[in-house]
PDB file of C-alpha atoms in Angstrom:
ATOM      1  CA  MET A   1      81.622 106.600 118.898  1.00 39.00           C
ATOM      2  CA  GLN A   2      85.097 105.468 118.041  1.00 42.00           C
ATOM      3  CA  ARG A   3      87.928 107.868 118.102  1.00 43.00           C
ATOM      4  CA  GLN A   4      90.336 108.129 115.172  1.00 47.00           C
ATOM      5  CA  GLY A   5      93.733 107.603 115.484  1.00 49.00           C
ATOM      6  CA  SER A   6      96.588 109.823 114.287  1.00 54.00           C
ATOM      7  CA  GLY A   7      96.611 107.582 110.921  1.00 59.00           C
ATOM      8  CA  GLY A   8      93.066 108.478 110.570  1.00 69.00           C
ATOM      9  CA  GLN A   9      93.420 112.142 111.204  1.00 76.00           C
ATOM     10  CA  ALA A  10      96.317 112.128 108.831  1.00 72.00           C
ATOM     11  CA  ALA A  11      94.079 110.298 105.902  1.00 75.00           C
ATOM     12  CA  VAL A  12      91.321 113.210 106.693  1.00 84.00           C
ATOM     13  CA  VAL A  13      93.910 115.922 106.283  1.00 85.00           C
ATOM     14  CA  VAL A  14      95.410 114.602 102.674  1.00 83.00           C
ATOM     15  CA  ARG A  15      91.676 114.060 101.607  1.00 88.00           C
ATOM     16  CA  VAL A  16      90.624 117.563 102.454  1.00 92.00           C
ATOM     17  CA  THR A  17      93.994 119.188 101.023  1.00 91.00           C
ATOM     18  CA  GLY A  18      93.688 116.825  98.023  1.00 91.00           C
ATOM     19  CA  PHE A  19      89.913 118.448  97.560  1.00 93.00           C
ATOM     20  CA  VAL A  20      90.788 121.874  98.062  1.00 95.00           C
ATOM     21  CA  LEU A  21      94.003 121.749  95.702  1.00 95.00           C
ATOM     22  CA  LEU A  22      91.678 119.735  93.189  1.00 94.00           C
ATOM     23  CA  LEU A  23      88.971 122.774  93.462  1.00 95.00           C
ATOM     24  CA  ALA A  24      91.836 125.350  93.045  1.00 96.00           C
ATOM     25  CA  HIS A  25      93.098 123.594  90.108  1.00 95.00           C
ATOM     26  CA  LEU A  26      90.055 123.409  88.362  1.00 94.00           C
ATOM     27  CA  LEU A  27      89.327 127.254  88.804  1.00 95.00           C
ATOM     28  CA  LEU A  28      92.653 127.733  87.408  1.00 95.00           C
ATOM     29  CA  VAL A  29      91.959 125.626  84.120  1.00 93.00           C
ATOM     30  CA  ALA A  30      88.724 127.103  83.623  1.00 92.00           C
ATOM     31  CA  TRP A  31      90.440 130.651  84.023  1.00 92.00           C
ATOM     32  CA  VAL A  32      92.957 129.788  81.319  1.00 90.00           C
ATOM     33  CA  SER A  33      90.852 127.718  78.918  1.00 88.00           C
ATOM     34  CA  LEU A  34      87.738 129.727  78.809  1.00 88.00           C
ATOM     35  CA  ARG A  35      88.611 133.156  78.624  1.00 87.00           C
ATOM     36  CA  PRO A  36      87.804 134.981  75.579  1.00 86.00           C
ATOM     37  CA  ARG A  37      90.375 135.904  73.182  1.00 80.00           C
ATOM     38  CA  ASP A  38      90.583 138.966  71.046  1.00 79.00           C
ATOM     39  CA  VAL A  39      91.887 137.395  67.738  1.00 74.00           C
ATOM     40  CA  ALA A  40      91.285 138.702  64.011  1.00 70.00           C
ATOM     41  CA  TRP A  41      90.657 135.152  63.044  1.00 71.00           C
ATOM     42  CA  VAL A  42      90.507 131.944  64.252  1.00 72.00           C
ATOM     43  CA  THR A  43      91.557 128.515  63.049  1.00 76.00           C
ATOM     44  CA  PRO A  44      89.207 125.693  62.087  1.00 78.00           C
ATOM     45  CA  PRO A  45      88.087 123.350  64.834  1.00 80.00           C
ATOM     46  CA  ASN A  46      90.257 120.346  64.803  1.00 81.00           C
ATOM     47  CA  THR A  47      88.072 116.909  64.887  1.00 83.00           C
ATOM     48  CA  ILE A  48      90.678 114.740  63.390  1.00 84.00           C
ATOM     49  CA  PRO A  49      92.207 112.713  65.805  1.00 86.00           C
ATOM     50  CA  LEU A  50      96.296 113.163  65.627  1.00 87.00           C
ATOM     51  CA  HIS A  51      95.995 115.759  62.894  1.00 85.00           C
ATOM     52  CA  GLY A  52      96.705 118.647  65.129  1.00 84.00           C
ATOM     53  CA  LEU A  53      99.840 117.015  66.479  1.00 85.00           C
ATOM     54  CA  ARG A  54     101.155 116.390  63.081  1.00 86.00           C
ATOM     55  CA  ALA A  55     100.679 120.051  62.282  1.00 85.00           C
ATOM     56  CA  ASP A  56     102.821 120.780  65.769  1.00 82.00           C
ATOM     57  CA  LEU A  57     105.253 118.459  64.925  1.00 84.00           C
ATOM     58  CA  ALA A  58     105.656 120.172  61.407  1.00 84.00           C
ATOM     59  CA  LEU A  59     106.555 123.745  63.292  1.00 83.00           C
ATOM     60  CA  GLY A  60     109.875 121.939  64.248  1.00 83.00           C
ATOM     61  CA  GLY A  61     111.133 120.654  67.544  1.00 84.00           C
ATOM     62  CA  ALA A  62     110.977 123.895  69.788  1.00 89.00           C
ATOM     63  CA  ALA A  63     107.544 124.721  69.251  1.00 85.00           C
ATOM     64  CA  ALA A  64     106.259 121.334  68.789  1.00 86.00           C
ATOM     65  CA  ALA A  65     107.736 120.523  72.262  1.00 90.00           C
ATOM     66  CA  ARG A  66     106.195 123.561  73.929  1.00 89.00           C
ATOM     67  CA  LEU A  67     102.888 122.827  71.968  1.00 88.00           C
ATOM     68  CA  ILE A  68     102.523 119.407  73.194  1.00 90.00           C
ATOM     69  CA  GLY A  69     103.958 120.098  76.742  1.00 91.00           C
ATOM     70  CA  GLU A  70     101.192 122.614  77.392  1.00 91.00           C
ATOM     71  CA  GLY A  71      98.535 120.001  76.260  1.00 91.00           C
ATOM     72  CA  LEU A  72     100.196 117.610  78.689  1.00 93.00           C
ATOM     73  CA  LEU A  73     100.274 119.593  81.545  1.00 94.00           C
ATOM     74  CA  LEU A  74      97.350 121.395  81.428  1.00 93.00           C
ATOM     75  CA  LEU A  75      95.422 118.540  83.476  1.00 94.00           C
ATOM     76  CA  ALA A  76      98.095 116.552  84.601  1.00 95.00           C
ATOM     77  CA  PRO A  77      97.656 117.818  88.548  1.00 95.00           C
ATOM     78  CA  LEU A  78      94.331 115.920  88.147  1.00 95.00           C
ATOM     79  CA  GLY A  79      95.852 112.578  87.936  1.00 94.00           C
ATOM     80  CA  VAL A  80      97.508 113.146  91.649  1.00 94.00           C
ATOM     81  CA  LEU A  81      94.897 115.433  93.036  1.00 94.00           C
ATOM     82  CA  LEU A  82      91.850 112.981  92.202  1.00 93.00           C
ATOM     83  CA  PRO A  83      93.333 109.838  94.021  1.00 92.00           C
ATOM     84  CA  MET A  84      94.295 112.409  96.919  1.00 89.00           C
ATOM     85  CA  ALA A  85      91.022 113.535  97.051  1.00 90.00           C
ATOM     86  CA  ASP A  86      89.670 110.253  97.290  1.00 87.00           C
ATOM     87  CA  GLY A  87      92.079 109.417  99.871  1.00 81.00           C
ATOM     88  CA  ARG A  88      92.252 105.492  99.271  1.00 82.00           C
ATOM     89  CA  LEU A  89      95.192 103.566 100.072  1.00 80.00           C
ATOM     90  CA  HIS A  90      94.441 100.162  99.493  1.00 84.00           C
ATOM     91  CA  VAL A  91      93.039  99.979  96.122  1.00 87.00           C
ATOM     92  CA  SER A  92      93.974  98.278  92.971  1.00 88.00           C
ATOM     93  CA  GLY A  93      96.628 100.541  90.917  1.00 86.00           C
ATOM     94  CA  TRP A  94      94.874  99.844  87.725  1.00 92.00           C
ATOM     95  CA  ALA A  95      91.702 100.412  88.694  1.00 92.00           C
ATOM     96  CA  SER A  96      93.018 103.504  90.332  1.00 92.00           C
ATOM     97  CA  LEU A  97      94.342 104.430  86.984  1.00 95.00           C
ATOM     98  CA  ALA A  98      91.740 103.705  85.020  1.00 95.00           C
ATOM     99  CA  ARG A  99      88.993 105.821  87.276  1.00 95.00           C
ATOM    100  CA  THR A 100      91.541 108.609  87.338  1.00 95.00           C
ATOM    101  CA  THR A 101      91.965 108.346  83.222  1.00 97.00           C
ATOM    102  CA  ALA A 102      88.540 108.281  82.891  1.00 97.00           C
ATOM    103  CA  ALA A 103      87.860 111.434  85.012  1.00 96.00           C
ATOM    104  CA  GLY A 104      90.733 113.235  83.426  1.00 96.00           C
ATOM    105  CA  ALA A 105      89.297 112.352  79.897  1.00 96.00           C
ATOM    106  CA  LEU A 106      85.619 113.698  80.865  1.00 97.00           C
ATOM    107  CA  VAL A 107      87.172 117.055  82.596  1.00 96.00           C
ATOM    108  CA  SER A 108      88.991 117.475  79.309  1.00 95.00           C
ATOM    109  CA  LEU A 109      86.031 116.955  77.259  1.00 94.00           C
ATOM    110  CA  ALA A 110      83.881 119.240  79.059  1.00 94.00           C
ATOM    111  CA  VAL A 111      86.527 122.028  78.758  1.00 93.00           C
ATOM    112  CA  GLU A 112      86.731 121.463  75.284  1.00 91.00           C
ATOM    113  CA  LEU A 113      82.706 121.688  74.734  1.00 91.00           C
ATOM    114  CA  PHE A 114      82.628 124.903  77.077  1.00 91.00           C
ATOM    115  CA  GLN A 115      85.176 126.462  74.746  1.00 88.00           C
ATOM    116  CA  THR A 116      82.805 126.691  71.747  1.00 85.00           C
ATOM    117  CA  ALA A 117      80.796 129.137  73.560  1.00 85.00           C
ATOM    118  CA  VAL A 118      83.594 131.415  73.886  1.00 84.00           C
ATOM    119  CA  PRO A 119      84.856 133.736  71.272  1.00 82.00           C
ATOM    120  CA  GLY A 120      88.390 133.309  70.284  1.00 79.00           C
ATOM    121  CA  GLN A 121      88.574 129.527  71.381  1.00 81.00           C
ATOM    122  CA  VAL A 122      88.682 126.427  69.026  1.00 83.00           C
ATOM    123  CA  VAL A 123      87.630 122.724  69.957  1.00 85.00           C
ATOM    124  CA  ASP A 124      90.748 120.355  69.324  1.00 87.00           C
ATOM    125  CA  VAL A 125      90.374 116.773  69.947  1.00 92.00           C
ATOM    126  CA  ASP A 126      94.053 116.396  70.026  1.00 91.00           C
ATOM    127  CA  SER A 127      93.905 118.617  73.212  1.00 92.00           C
ATOM    128  CA  VAL A 128      91.457 115.921  74.907  1.00 94.00           C
ATOM    129  CA  LEU A 129      94.136 113.029  73.954  1.00 94.00           C
ATOM    130  CA  LEU A 130      96.823 115.208  75.475  1.00 94.00           C
ATOM    131  CA  ASN A 131      95.204 116.545  78.295  1.00 95.00           C
ATOM    132  CA  THR A 132      94.084 112.694  79.334  1.00 96.00           C
ATOM    133  CA  ALA A 133      97.646 111.327  78.552  1.00 96.00           C
ATOM    134  CA  GLY A 134      99.030 114.492  80.943  1.00 96.00           C
ATOM    135  CA  VAL A 135      96.415 112.956  83.789  1.00 97.00           C
ATOM    136  CA  ALA A 136      97.680 109.435  83.132  1.00 97.00           C
ATOM    137  CA  LEU A 137     101.448 109.921  83.013  1.00 97.00           C
ATOM    138  CA  ALA A 138     101.050 112.072  86.523  1.00 96.00           C
ATOM    139  CA  HIS A 139      99.007 109.187  88.021  1.00 96.00           C
ATOM    140  CA  LEU A 140     101.768 106.480  86.872  1.00 96.00           C
ATOM    141  CA  LEU A 141     104.853 108.992  87.909  1.00 96.00           C
ATOM    142  CA  VAL A 142     103.521 109.694  91.342  1.00 94.00           C
ATOM    143  CA  VAL A 143     100.453 108.057  92.834  1.00 92.00           C
ATOM    144  CA  PRO A 144     101.857 104.520  93.075  1.00 92.00           C
ATOM    145  CA  ALA A 145     105.022 105.412  95.146  1.00 91.00           C
ATOM    146  CA  ALA A 146     103.136 108.121  97.509  1.00 88.00           C
ATOM    147  CA  ARG A 147     100.306 105.245  98.336  1.00 87.00           C
ATOM    148  CA  THR A 148     103.412 102.741  99.059  1.00 87.00           C
ATOM    149  CA  ARG A 149     104.978 105.610 101.087  1.00 86.00           C
ATOM    150  CA  LEU A 150     101.883 106.451 103.039  1.00 81.00           C
ATOM    151  CA  ARG A 151     101.106 102.656 103.457  1.00 81.00           C
ATOM    152  CA  ARG A 152     104.370 102.159 105.106  1.00 83.00           C
ATOM    153  CA  ARG A 153     104.014 105.094 106.931  1.00 78.00           C
ATOM    154  CA  GLY A 154     100.994 104.024 109.010  1.00 69.00           C
ATOM    155  CA  SER A 155     102.455 100.466 109.564  1.00 65.00           C
ATOM    156  CA  ARG A 156     105.713 101.927 111.371  1.00 59.00           C
ATOM    157  CA  PRO A 157     106.400 100.065 114.557  1.00 56.00           C
ATOM    158  CA  GLY A 158     105.810 102.398 117.581  1.00 52.00           C
ATOM    159  CA  ARG A 159     102.416 103.360 116.169  1.00 53.00           C
ATOM    160  CA  ALA A 160      99.092 101.994 117.716  1.00 53.00           C
ATOM    161  CA  SER A 161      98.288  98.632 115.814  1.00 54.00           C
ATOM    162  CA  GLN A 162      95.240  96.176 116.174  1.00 58.00           C
ATOM    163  CA  GLY A 163      98.094  93.540 117.115  1.00 60.00           C
ATOM    164  CA  ALA A 164      98.667  90.116 115.971  1.00 68.00           C
ATOM    165  CA  THR A 165      95.544  88.334 114.482  1.00 69.00           C
ATOM    166  CA  PRO A 166      93.843  86.092 117.223  1.00 69.00           C
ATOM    167  CA  LYS A 167      94.326  82.248 116.756  1.00 74.00           C
ATOM    168  CA  ILE A 168      91.467  80.194 117.319  1.00 72.00           C
ATOM    169  CA  SER A 169      92.079  76.545 118.607  1.00 75.00           C
ATOM    170  CA  ARG A 170      90.491  73.815 116.916  1.00 76.00           C
ATOM    171  CA  VAL A 171      87.703  72.048 118.483  1.00 74.00           C
ATOM    172  CA  PRO A 172      87.265  68.178 117.804  1.00 76.00           C
ATOM    173  CA  ILE A 173      83.818  67.426 116.185  1.00 78.00           C
ATOM    174  CA  ALA A 174      81.671  65.454 118.517  1.00 74.00           C
ATOM    175  CA  PRO A 175      81.424  61.387 117.602  1.00 69.00           C
TER     176      PRO A 175
END
């Protein structure tokens, strides 16, 4: 069995930390989003994309910014925590963004579907769009820079490295 160096141990710590924080965040989202509300009346579900956003913008600047910000920020940490739990440093940036955004959209859709069974909660397709956009924005703002930093940290001089690539001498072909 081969022992891992300090870089391997750091990667395991990052993955475990990411996984624990991911679970904690998902529990928090479930607690915030799936609690029953005691309300006298409930608005009808919004199944028309961008219809709710137009209504939010009609409320005025401060109220619209608060409502749209809440939608963007609810699942935004998934944009960082999902790649962190995955733990890959050498991966295509576009593939990572696509995977993370798709996972964020699925989590948001699951939350919206679970809300159909909760009294006082209403399904809103714009929430799925805002939550997914928040995941993508958080990923774009944090993950590429963090991966670059971790790759550089792993290749610092003084750390155990594999050394230079060996050169193979050319052997002539027999006549």
